[in-house]
mmCIF file of C-alpha atoms in Angstrom:
data_model
loop_
_atom_site.group_PDB
_atom_site.id
_atom_site.type_symbol
_atom_site.label_atom_id
_atom_site.label_comp_id
_atom_site.label_asym_id
_atom_site.label_seq_id
_atom_site.Cartn_x
_atom_site.Cartn_y
_atom_site.Cartn_z
ATOM 1 C CA UNK A 99 -0.059 0.301 0.127
ATOM 2 C CA UNK A 100 1.180 3.090 -0.908
ATOM 3 C CA UNK A 101 1.323 5.691 2.422
ATOM 4 C CA UNK A 102 -0.186 9.216 2.812
ATOM 5 C CA UNK A 103 3.324 10.935 2.768
ATOM 6 C CA UNK A 104 4.222 9.637 -0.322
ATOM 7 C CA UNK A 105 0.659 9.775 -2.534
ATOM 8 C CA UNK A 106 -0.654 13.432 -1.294
ATOM 9 C CA UNK A 107 3.163 15.141 -3.033
ATOM 10 C CA UNK A 108 1.778 12.535 -6.091
ATOM 11 C CA UNK A 109 -1.822 14.061 -6.323
ATOM 12 C CA UNK A 110 -0.785 17.532 -5.533
ATOM 13 C CA UNK A 111 1.636 17.922 -8.544
ATOM 14 C CA UNK A 112 -0.628 15.942 -10.986
ATOM 15 C CA UNK A 113 -3.945 18.371 -9.512
ATOM 16 C CA UNK A 114 -1.100 21.385 -10.746
ATOM 17 C CA UNK A 115 -0.319 19.743 -13.686
ATOM 18 C CA UNK A 116 -3.836 19.359 -14.344
ATOM 19 C CA UNK A 117 -4.688 22.732 -13.700
ATOM 20 C CA UNK A 118 -1.918 24.454 -15.704
ATOM 21 C CA UNK A 119 -3.200 22.532 -18.310
ATOM 22 C CA UNK A 120 -6.508 23.629 -17.838
ATOM 23 C CA UNK A 121 -5.547 26.794 -18.009
ATOM 24 C CA UNK A 122 -3.330 26.310 -21.604
ATOM 25 C CA UNK A 123 -5.878 25.237 -23.403
ATOM 26 C CA UNK A 124 -9.145 27.712 -22.183
ATOM 27 C CA UNK A 125 -5.845 30.356 -23.339
ATOM 28 C CA UNK A 126 -5.692 28.042 -26.739
ATOM 29 C CA UNK A 127 -9.693 28.417 -27.502
ATOM 30 C CA UNK A 128 -10.129 32.003 -26.189
ATOM 31 C CA UNK A 129 -10.510 33.242 -30.159
ATOM 32 C CA UNK A 130 -8.373 35.858 -31.507
ATOM 33 C CA UNK A 131 -10.064 39.466 -31.019
ATOM 34 C CA UNK A 132 -10.994 41.021 -33.743
ATOM 35 C CA UNK A 133 -8.956 44.050 -35.851
ATOM 36 C CA UNK A 134 -10.341 46.984 -34.853
ATOM 37 C CA UNK A 135 -12.524 48.697 -37.752
ATOM 38 C CA UNK A 136 -14.573 51.531 -38.023
ATOM 39 C CA UNK A 137 -17.751 51.558 -40.609
ATOM 40 C CA UNK A 138 -20.312 54.756 -40.359
ATOM 41 C CA UNK A 139 -22.599 55.377 -43.713
ATOM 42 C CA UNK A 140 -24.811 58.934 -44.622
ATOM 43 C CA UNK A 141 -28.130 59.082 -47.027
ATOM 44 C CA UNK A 142 -27.438 61.220 -49.650
ATOM 45 C CA UNK A 143 -30.616 63.593 -49.547
ATOM 46 C CA UNK A 144 -28.944 66.973 -50.678
ATOM 47 C CA UNK A 145 -26.948 69.151 -48.538
ATOM 48 C CA UNK A 146 -25.855 68.547 -45.196
ATOM 49 C CA UNK A 147 -26.615 71.323 -42.351
ATOM 50 C CA UNK A 148 -24.256 71.569 -39.478
ATOM 51 C CA UNK A 149 -26.280 69.133 -36.553
ATOM 52 C CA UNK A 150 -25.071 66.407 -39.621
ATOM 53 C CA UNK A 151 -21.373 67.488 -39.789
ATOM 54 C CA UNK A 152 -20.829 68.259 -36.276
ATOM 55 C CA UNK A 153 -22.598 65.397 -35.693
ATOM 56 C CA UNK A 154 -21.403 62.623 -37.783
ATOM 57 C CA UNK A 155 -18.519 63.762 -40.246
ATOM 58 C CA UNK A 156 -16.613 65.698 -38.456
ATOM 59 C CA UNK A 157 -16.222 62.998 -36.386
ATOM 60 C CA UNK A 158 -15.359 60.468 -38.985
ATOM 61 C CA UNK A 159 -12.689 62.988 -40.176
ATOM 62 C CA UNK A 160 -11.237 62.946 -36.480
ATOM 63 C CA UNK A 161 -10.925 58.709 -37.175
ATOM 64 C CA UNK A 162 -9.819 58.887 -39.834
ATOM 65 C CA UNK A 163 -6.250 61.610 -38.778
ATOM 66 C CA UNK A 164 -5.851 58.940 -35.535
ATOM 67 C CA UNK A 165 -4.601 56.342 -38.276
ATOM 68 C CA UNK A 166 -8.030 53.916 -37.625
ATOM 69 C CA UNK A 167 -9.474 51.256 -40.112
ATOM 70 C CA UNK A 168 -12.210 53.832 -41.353
ATOM 71 C CA UNK A 169 -14.820 52.817 -43.974
ATOM 72 C CA UNK A 170 -17.553 54.996 -44.569
ATOM 73 C CA UNK A 171 -20.608 54.449 -46.766
ATOM 74 C CA UNK A 172 -22.845 56.249 -49.275
ATOM 75 C CA UNK A 173 -26.249 54.486 -48.678
ATOM 76 C CA UNK A 174 -27.884 55.614 -51.243
ATOM 77 C CA UNK A 175 -30.477 52.222 -51.364
ATOM 78 C CA UNK A 176 -31.110 53.799 -47.824
ATOM 79 C CA UNK A 177 -33.153 56.216 -49.583
ATOM 80 C CA UNK A 178 -35.199 54.615 -51.694
ATOM 81 C CA UNK A 179 -37.589 53.745 -48.330
ATOM 82 C CA UNK A 180 -39.849 56.794 -50.498
ATOM 83 C CA UNK A 181 -38.798 56.191 -54.426
ATOM 84 C CA UNK A 182 -36.650 59.107 -55.563
ATOM 85 C CA UNK A 183 -36.259 61.287 -58.226
ATOM 86 C CA UNK A 184 -34.013 59.639 -60.772
ATOM 87 C CA UNK A 185 -32.684 62.250 -61.370
ATOM 88 C CA UNK A 186 -32.225 64.310 -57.833
ATOM 89 C CA UNK A 187 -30.817 60.751 -56.322
ATOM 90 C CA UNK A 188 -27.411 60.959 -59.183
ATOM 91 C CA UNK A 189 -26.880 64.972 -58.226
ATOM 92 C CA UNK A 190 -27.540 63.773 -54.210
ATOM 93 C CA UNK A 191 -25.174 61.524 -54.736
ATOM 94 C CA UNK A 192 -22.873 63.331 -56.716
ATOM 95 C CA UNK A 193 -23.216 66.028 -53.940
ATOM 96 C CA UNK A 194 -22.213 63.944 -51.191
ATOM 97 C CA UNK A 195 -19.680 63.288 -52.675
ATOM 98 C CA UNK A 196 -18.368 66.392 -52.687
ATOM 99 C CA UNK A 197 -19.287 67.383 -49.062
ATOM 100 C CA UNK A 198 -17.434 64.898 -47.866
ATOM 101 C CA UNK A 199 -14.164 65.699 -49.561
ATOM 102 C CA UNK A 200 -14.636 68.954 -48.430
ATOM 103 C CA UNK A 201 -14.982 68.168 -45.500
ATOM 104 C CA UNK A 202 -12.002 66.096 -45.141
ATOM 105 C CA UNK A 203 -12.781 62.232 -45.698
ATOM 106 C CA UNK A 204 -9.772 61.174 -47.547
ATOM 107 C CA UNK A 205 -9.876 58.377 -50.263
ATOM 108 C CA UNK A 206 -6.383 57.418 -50.655
ATOM 109 C CA UNK A 207 -7.157 57.278 -45.776
ATOM 110 C CA UNK A 208 -10.645 55.721 -45.873
ATOM 111 C CA UNK A 209 -13.088 53.869 -48.153
ATOM 112 C CA UNK A 210 -15.510 56.051 -49.676
ATOM 113 C CA UNK A 211 -17.513 54.175 -51.633
ATOM 114 C CA UNK A 212 -21.588 54.196 -52.829
ATOM 115 C CA UNK A 213 -23.741 50.960 -51.190
ATOM 116 C CA UNK A 214 -25.330 50.275 -54.472
ATOM 117 C CA UNK A 215 -21.935 49.296 -56.200
ATOM 118 C CA UNK A 216 -21.126 46.722 -54.292
ATOM 119 C CA UNK A 217 -23.905 44.381 -54.462
ATOM 120 C CA UNK A 218 -23.594 42.165 -51.748
ATOM 121 C CA UNK A 219 -25.558 44.605 -49.264
ATOM 122 C CA UNK A 220 -28.625 43.414 -50.940
ATOM 123 C CA UNK A 221 -28.034 39.512 -50.681
ATOM 124 C CA UNK A 222 -26.734 39.206 -46.312
ATOM 125 C CA UNK A 223 -29.632 41.589 -46.365
ATOM 126 C CA UNK A 224 -32.008 39.059 -47.634
ATOM 127 C CA UNK A 225 -29.769 36.201 -44.999
ATOM 128 C CA UNK A 226 -30.195 38.106 -41.492
ATOM 129 C CA UNK A 227 -33.889 39.019 -42.817
ATOM 130 C CA UNK A 228 -34.524 35.787 -42.081
ATOM 131 C CA UNK A 229 -33.108 35.858 -38.925
ATOM 132 C CA UNK A 230 -35.293 38.055 -37.562
ATOM 133 C CA UNK A 231 -39.050 38.530 -36.904
ATOM 134 C CA UNK A 232 -41.601 40.759 -37.543
ATOM 135 C CA UNK A 233 -42.353 41.441 -34.780
ATOM 136 C CA UNK A 234 -38.890 42.169 -33.232
ATOM 137 C CA UNK A 235 -38.364 44.784 -36.540
ATOM 138 C CA UNK A 236 -42.129 46.603 -35.655
ATOM 139 C CA UNK A 237 -40.854 47.608 -32.820
ATOM 140 C CA UNK A 238 -37.435 49.611 -34.052
ATOM 141 C CA UNK A 239 -37.976 53.627 -33.214
ATOM 142 C CA UNK A 240 -37.796 54.777 -36.633
ATOM 143 C CA UNK A 241 -40.427 52.805 -37.718
ATOM 144 C CA UNK A 242 -42.997 53.692 -35.702
ATOM 145 C CA UNK A 243 -41.534 57.241 -36.322
ATOM 146 C CA UNK A 244 -41.836 57.242 -40.140
ATOM 147 C CA UNK A 245 -45.295 55.114 -40.196
ATOM 148 C CA UNK A 246 -47.355 56.737 -37.674
ATOM 149 C CA UNK A 247 -49.141 58.631 -40.469
ATOM 150 C CA UNK A 248 -48.585 56.147 -43.221
ATOM 151 C CA UNK A 249 -51.634 54.642 -44.547
ATOM 152 C CA UNK A 250 -49.781 51.452 -46.388
ATOM 153 C CA UNK A 251 -46.798 50.628 -44.823
ATOM 154 C CA UNK A 252 -43.765 49.953 -47.846
ATOM 155 C CA UNK A 253 -41.934 47.183 -47.245
ATOM 156 C CA UNK A 254 -38.646 48.861 -46.786
ATOM 157 C CA UNK A 255 -39.657 51.049 -44.283
ATOM 158 C CA UNK A 256 -39.895 47.445 -42.247
ATOM 159 C CA UNK A 257 -36.473 45.807 -44.169
ATOM 160 C CA UNK A 258 -34.038 49.683 -43.803
ATOM 161 C CA UNK A 259 -32.905 48.238 -40.535
ATOM 162 C CA UNK A 260 -32.141 45.041 -41.485
ATOM 163 C CA UNK A 261 -30.377 46.544 -44.420
ATOM 164 C CA UNK A 262 -28.439 48.778 -42.207
ATOM 165 C CA UNK A 263 -27.274 45.933 -40.060
ATOM 166 C CA UNK A 264 -25.822 44.385 -43.765
ATOM 167 C CA UNK A 265 -23.851 47.798 -43.965
ATOM 168 C CA UNK A 266 -22.724 46.788 -40.786
ATOM 169 C CA UNK A 267 -21.457 43.431 -40.400
ATOM 170 C CA UNK A 268 -20.416 43.079 -44.687
ATOM 171 C CA UNK A 269 -17.450 45.018 -43.045
ATOM 172 C CA UNK A 270 -17.145 43.291 -39.604
ATOM 173 C CA UNK A 271 -16.831 46.691 -38.253
ATOM 174 C CA UNK A 272 -16.101 46.483 -34.586
ATOM 175 C CA UNK A 273 -17.015 50.314 -33.841
ATOM 176 C CA UNK A 274 -19.515 52.293 -35.502
ATOM 177 C CA UNK A 275 -19.815 56.395 -35.059
ATOM 178 C CA UNK A 276 -24.013 57.125 -33.936
ATOM 179 C CA UNK A 277 -26.358 59.428 -33.268
ATOM 180 C CA UNK A 278 -28.013 58.966 -29.282
ATOM 181 C CA UNK A 279 -31.050 58.699 -31.111
ATOM 182 C CA UNK A 280 -29.474 55.483 -33.589
ATOM 183 C CA UNK A 281 -28.150 53.555 -30.118
ATOM 184 C CA UNK A 282 -31.562 51.545 -30.539
ATOM 185 C CA UNK A 283 -31.276 50.711 -33.981
ATOM 186 C CA UNK A 284 -27.140 49.431 -33.878
ATOM 187 C CA UNK A 285 -29.211 47.029 -31.201
ATOM 188 C CA UNK A 286 -30.716 44.893 -34.735
ATOM 189 C CA UNK A 287 -27.246 44.451 -35.914
ATOM 190 C CA UNK A 288 -25.743 43.392 -32.699
ATOM 191 C CA UNK A 289 -28.589 40.981 -31.914
ATOM 192 C CA UNK A 290 -28.323 39.637 -35.296
ATOM 193 C CA UNK A 291 -24.667 39.555 -35.343
ATOM 194 C CA UNK A 292 -25.114 37.113 -31.822
ATOM 195 C CA UNK A 293 -28.097 35.074 -33.621
ATOM 196 C CA UNK A 294 -25.891 34.049 -37.016
ATOM 197 C CA UNK A 295 -22.293 33.578 -34.952
ATOM 198 C CA UNK A 296 -24.721 31.256 -32.526
ATOM 199 C CA UNK A 297 -26.508 29.300 -35.434
ATOM 200 C CA UNK A 298 -23.493 28.669 -37.438
ATOM 201 C CA UNK A 299 -19.840 30.068 -35.682
ATOM 202 C CA UNK A 300 -18.243 32.697 -35.060
ATOM 203 C CA UNK A 301 -18.537 34.654 -38.046
ATOM 204 C CA UNK A 302 -19.503 39.009 -36.834
ATOM 205 C CA UNK A 303 -18.204 40.571 -34.471
ATOM 206 C CA UNK A 304 -19.953 42.793 -31.821
ATOM 207 C CA UNK A 305 -19.881 45.932 -32.583
ATOM 208 C CA UNK A 306 -20.084 49.091 -29.995
ATOM 209 C CA UNK A 307 -20.874 52.167 -30.466
ATOM 210 C CA UNK A 308 -18.934 55.863 -30.646
ATOM 211 C CA UNK A 309 -21.646 58.168 -29.539
ATOM 212 C CA UNK A 310 -21.515 61.261 -31.391
ATOM 213 C CA UNK A 311 -21.519 64.719 -28.988
ATOM 214 C CA UNK A 312 -23.118 67.073 -32.101
ATOM 215 C CA UNK A 313 -25.780 64.781 -32.397
ATOM 216 C CA UNK A 314 -27.163 66.722 -29.362
ATOM 217 C CA UNK A 315 -27.765 69.731 -31.828
ATOM 218 C CA UNK A 316 -30.872 71.586 -31.879
ATOM 219 C CA UNK A 317 -33.286 73.661 -33.765
ATOM 220 C CA UNK A 318 -32.383 77.152 -33.653
ATOM 221 C CA UNK A 319 -36.082 77.894 -33.372
ATOM 222 C CA UNK A 320 -37.124 75.790 -31.520
ATOM 223 C CA UNK A 321 -34.358 74.317 -29.409
ATOM 224 C CA UNK A 322 -37.268 71.662 -27.566
ATOM 225 C CA UNK A 323 -36.578 69.545 -31.650
ATOM 226 C CA UNK A 324 -33.164 68.558 -32.967
ATOM 227 C CA UNK A 325 -32.032 70.642 -35.665
ATOM 228 C CA UNK A 326 -33.512 68.952 -38.874
ATOM 229 C CA UNK A 327 -33.476 70.003 -42.703
ATOM 230 C CA UNK A 328 -37.199 68.535 -43.328
ATOM 231 C CA UNK A 329 -38.492 71.819 -40.270
ATOM 232 C CA UNK A 330 -40.593 73.563 -41.987
ATOM 233 C CA UNK A 331 -38.797 76.943 -41.240
ATOM 234 C CA UNK A 332 -35.942 77.361 -42.786
ATOM 235 C CA UNK A 333 -34.327 79.620 -40.220
ATOM 236 C CA UNK A 334 -34.408 76.570 -37.865
ATOM 237 C CA UNK A 335 -30.740 74.940 -39.047
ATOM 238 C CA UNK A 336 -27.620 76.252 -40.178
ATOM 239 C CA UNK A 337 -26.730 73.956 -44.026
ATOM 240 C CA UNK A 338 -22.782 73.839 -45.293
ATOM 241 C CA UNK A 339 -23.813 75.948 -48.405
ATOM 242 C CA UNK A 340 -25.072 78.971 -46.692
ATOM 243 C CA UNK A 341 -22.947 81.619 -47.388
ATOM 244 C CA UNK A 342 -22.245 83.655 -44.368
ATOM 245 C CA UNK A 343 -24.190 86.168 -44.561
ATOM 246 C CA UNK A 344 -27.803 83.990 -44.021
ATOM 247 C CA UNK A 345 -25.218 81.946 -41.594
ATOM 248 C CA UNK A 346 -25.137 85.389 -39.900
ATOM 249 C CA UNK A 347 -28.894 86.052 -39.562
ATOM 250 C CA UNK A 348 -30.044 82.444 -38.425
ATOM 251 C CA UNK A 349 -27.728 83.096 -35.570
ATOM 252 C CA UNK A 350 -29.149 85.756 -34.359
ATOM 253 C CA UNK A 351 -32.221 85.063 -35.717
ATOM 254 C CA UNK A 352 -32.402 82.251 -32.715
ATOM 255 C CA UNK A 353 -34.384 81.114 -30.011
ATOM 256 C CA UNK A 354 -32.708 81.976 -26.190
ATOM 257 C CA UNK A 355 -34.706 83.225 -23.624
ATOM 258 C CA UNK A 356 -35.302 86.668 -21.314
ATOM 259 C CA UNK A 357 -31.743 86.494 -19.356
ATOM 260 C CA UNK A 358 -28.669 88.645 -21.121
ATOM 261 C CA UNK A 359 -26.011 86.338 -19.132
ATOM 262 C CA UNK A 360 -24.297 83.542 -21.610
ATOM 263 C CA UNK A 361 -24.319 79.967 -19.031
ATOM 264 C CA UNK A 362 -25.540 76.840 -19.834
ATOM 265 C CA UNK A 363 -27.437 74.802 -18.859
ATOM 266 C CA UNK A 364 -29.376 72.851 -21.925
ATOM 267 C CA UNK A 365 -32.644 71.979 -19.451
ATOM 268 C CA UNK A 366 -33.189 75.019 -18.076
ATOM 269 C CA UNK A 367 -32.122 77.406 -20.987
ATOM 270 C CA UNK A 368 -32.202 74.857 -24.064
ATOM 271 C CA UNK A 369 -31.525 77.538 -26.534
ATOM 272 C CA UNK A 370 -28.404 79.297 -25.548
ATOM 273 C CA UNK A 371 -26.892 76.444 -24.246
ATOM 274 C CA UNK A 372 -27.191 75.051 -27.859
ATOM 275 C CA UNK A 373 -25.779 77.893 -29.371
ATOM 276 C CA UNK A 374 -22.746 77.290 -26.101
ATOM 277 C CA UNK A 375 -22.194 73.373 -28.114
ATOM 278 C CA UNK A 376 -22.166 74.835 -31.694
ATOM 279 C CA UNK A 377 -19.496 76.821 -30.752
ATOM 280 C CA UNK A 378 -17.493 74.366 -28.711
ATOM 281 C CA UNK A 379 -18.193 72.084 -31.806
ATOM 282 C CA UNK A 380 -16.615 74.509 -34.616
ATOM 283 C CA UNK A 381 -13.382 76.197 -31.844
ATOM 284 C CA UNK A 382 -12.495 73.417 -30.387
ATOM 285 C CA UNK A 383 -13.046 74.892 -26.613
ATOM 286 C CA UNK A 384 -14.507 74.005 -24.187
ATOM 287 C CA UNK A 385 -17.539 74.689 -22.540
ATOM 288 C CA UNK A 386 -16.489 76.110 -19.881
ATOM 289 C CA UNK A 387 -14.424 78.080 -21.228
ATOM 290 C CA UNK A 388 -16.321 79.886 -23.490
ATOM 291 C CA UNK A 389 -18.595 81.063 -20.776
ATOM 292 C CA UNK A 390 -15.613 82.596 -19.022
ATOM 293 C CA UNK A 391 -14.910 84.576 -22.020
ATOM 294 C CA UNK A 392 -18.997 85.533 -22.796
ATOM 295 C CA UNK A 393 -18.782 86.943 -18.940
ATOM 296 C CA UNK A 394 -19.982 90.443 -19.435
ATOM 297 C CA UNK A 395 -21.596 89.905 -22.926
ATOM 298 C CA UNK A 396 -25.265 89.744 -23.160
ATOM 299 C CA UNK A 397 -26.912 86.504 -25.069
ATOM 300 C CA UNK A 398 -27.132 89.645 -28.640
ATOM 301 C CA UNK A 399 -23.410 90.308 -28.265
ATOM 302 C CA UNK A 400 -22.581 86.458 -28.002
ATOM 303 C CA UNK A 401 -24.521 85.489 -30.520
ATOM 304 C CA UNK A 402 -22.068 87.108 -33.318
ATOM 305 C CA UNK A 403 -19.245 85.329 -31.170
ATOM 306 C CA UNK A 404 -21.268 82.329 -32.516
ATOM 307 C CA UNK A 405 -21.942 83.487 -36.014
ATOM 308 C CA UNK A 406 -18.245 84.660 -36.926
ATOM 309 C CA UNK A 407 -16.632 81.292 -34.771
ATOM 310 C CA UNK A 408 -19.496 79.402 -37.557
ATOM 311 C CA UNK A 409 -18.412 81.399 -40.562
ATOM 312 C CA UNK A 410 -15.023 80.773 -40.165
ATOM 313 C CA UNK A 411 -14.555 77.213 -39.474
ATOM 314 C CA UNK A 412 -17.410 76.460 -42.405
ATOM 315 C CA UNK A 413 -15.884 78.791 -44.662
ATOM 316 C CA UNK A 414 -13.107 76.805 -46.257
ATOM 317 C CA UNK A 415 -15.356 73.624 -46.476
ATOM 318 C CA UNK A 416 -17.949 75.298 -49.286
ATOM 319 C CA UNK A 417 -15.292 76.360 -50.906
ATOM 320 C CA UNK A 418 -13.825 72.959 -51.309
ATOM 321 C CA UNK A 419 -17.282 72.036 -51.775
ATOM 322 C CA UNK A 420 -17.456 74.451 -54.843
ATOM 323 C CA UNK A 421 -14.354 73.190 -55.567
ATOM 324 C CA UNK A 422 -15.106 69.334 -55.942
ATOM 325 C CA UNK A 423 -18.994 69.767 -57.454
ATOM 326 C CA UNK A 424 -17.462 71.437 -60.527
ATOM 327 C CA UNK A 425 -15.146 68.311 -60.990
ATOM 328 C CA UNK A 426 -17.529 65.565 -61.673
ATOM 329 C CA UNK A 427 -14.881 62.970 -63.501
ATOM 330 C CA UNK A 428 -12.755 63.369 -60.241
ATOM 331 C CA UNK A 429 -16.326 62.837 -57.456
ATOM 332 C CA UNK A 430 -16.804 59.386 -60.415
ATOM 333 C CA UNK A 431 -13.319 57.885 -60.062
ATOM 334 C CA UNK A 432 -13.062 58.294 -56.207
ATOM 335 C CA UNK A 433 -16.038 56.690 -55.950
ATOM 336 C CA UNK A 434 -15.373 53.867 -57.689
ATOM 337 C CA UNK A 435 -11.845 53.177 -56.831
ATOM 338 C CA UNK A 436 -13.677 53.193 -53.182
ATOM 339 C CA UNK A 437 -16.469 50.831 -54.268
ATOM 340 C CA UNK A 438 -13.832 48.561 -55.908
ATOM 341 C CA UNK A 439 -12.141 47.957 -52.826
ATOM 342 C CA UNK A 440 -15.204 48.011 -50.766
ATOM 343 C CA UNK A 441 -16.569 44.776 -53.384
ATOM 344 C CA UNK A 442 -13.721 42.823 -52.109
ATOM 345 C CA UNK A 443 -13.877 42.806 -48.839
ATOM 346 C CA UNK A 444 -17.550 42.674 -49.250
ATOM 347 C CA UNK A 445 -16.909 39.396 -51.820
ATOM 348 C CA UNK A 446 -14.993 38.080 -48.716
ATOM 349 C CA UNK A 447 -17.388 38.694 -46.690
ATOM 350 C CA UNK A 448 -20.276 36.948 -48.117
ATOM 351 C CA UNK A 449 -18.431 33.833 -49.295
ATOM 352 C CA UNK A 450 -17.336 32.715 -45.704
ATOM 353 C CA UNK A 451 -21.598 33.529 -45.522
ATOM 354 C CA UNK A 452 -22.556 31.456 -47.465
ATOM 355 C CA UNK A 453 -20.763 28.198 -46.661
ATOM 356 C CA UNK A 454 -21.312 28.752 -43.465
ATOM 357 C CA UNK A 455 -25.347 28.547 -44.195
ATOM 358 C CA UNK A 456 -25.253 26.259 -47.189
ATOM 359 C CA UNK A 457 -25.835 27.945 -50.113
ATOM 360 C CA UNK A 458 -22.086 27.684 -51.859
ATOM 361 C CA UNK A 459 -23.724 24.379 -53.470
ATOM 362 C CA UNK A 460 -22.235 24.628 -57.053
ATOM 363 C CA UNK A 461 -18.527 26.278 -55.369
ATOM 364 C CA UNK A 462 -18.547 23.112 -53.157
ATOM 365 C CA UNK A 463 -19.070 21.016 -56.081
ATOM 366 C CA UNK A 464 -16.681 22.683 -58.117
ATOM 367 C CA UNK A 465 -14.584 22.085 -55.542
ATOM 368 C CA UNK A 466 -15.243 18.517 -54.837
ATOM 369 C CA UNK A 467 -14.559 17.770 -58.778
ATOM 370 C CA UNK A 468 -11.138 19.577 -58.768
ATOM 371 C CA UNK A 469 -10.178 17.166 -56.142
ATOM 372 C CA UNK A 470 -11.328 14.098 -58.346
ATOM 373 C CA UNK A 471 -10.060 15.006 -61.078
ATOM 374 C CA UNK A 472 -6.144 15.848 -59.409
ATOM 375 C CA UNK A 473 -6.148 12.415 -57.572
#
């Protein structure tokens, strides 16, 4: 018989060895982290306003300048939930390309492309649509908002969020810049990635949000509402293409309150706080510093400072927009080159997806035939 003194060290030694082996195997089995990739898109719906620029595009440029792997898409298919005029859509697509370039998007450092030029977006959208339900889609905020006053709801309004998820997942994006009001829409992409991975194996990363501060910009005429170019009051938002005198007039006419001092309180003083936010975003100064510099000035005088800062910030963008808009051939080249790069990535993803779900039968049959021929 073995004595306890001889058996105990043997058991401890082997138990420690098993623990070490288990740790090694679990570390080895842990999947590698997904490479960080940023994706975002914008609809070609005409000129951008400063809320779009400060809340999204300016942030895109900052991510590009930080050396991130960035992919930006002009999502023309998304603009078709209500069928657009063809000539208007073509014009808006070129104008959006010129605007993004003028704002600082560099085609050499960012993949800038057209959604409809990459057919895999629609293909993956169908596959993902088969993993979700109508009940899930009807609970999304965009559907509720846009269908509220419709008697007949177009199918595209249901499927819009699925196509949006396909846009993100096709490039295996890990981070998506969004406004605070879009976070719930991104949750569909997260749940679809999880559902696909659970059913077919690790394929898509779980994308995270990069919330944009500028998405908080409010209407200049009604600071209780978000800034929107669909607002019937043209003075409610400032467009990037607005000349200096128009910018000045809109800022001067912006609604504040009856208090003259300049203080930031988004809840109690939304109008003046909105102007301070705009001033902060275009100047790069913290809100606290802006308020200190405005001590002794009333809101009327402060509006002139905001207008001046905004005009100076937008002037070079407007000048570049005019220059790019005159060179349609260059805009077309930029979009085609970016779309070629996007297609190369999209083809790899959709081939992987097809193989996992079993709709690659023809290609699999060819592989087997080649193997037989070689043997």
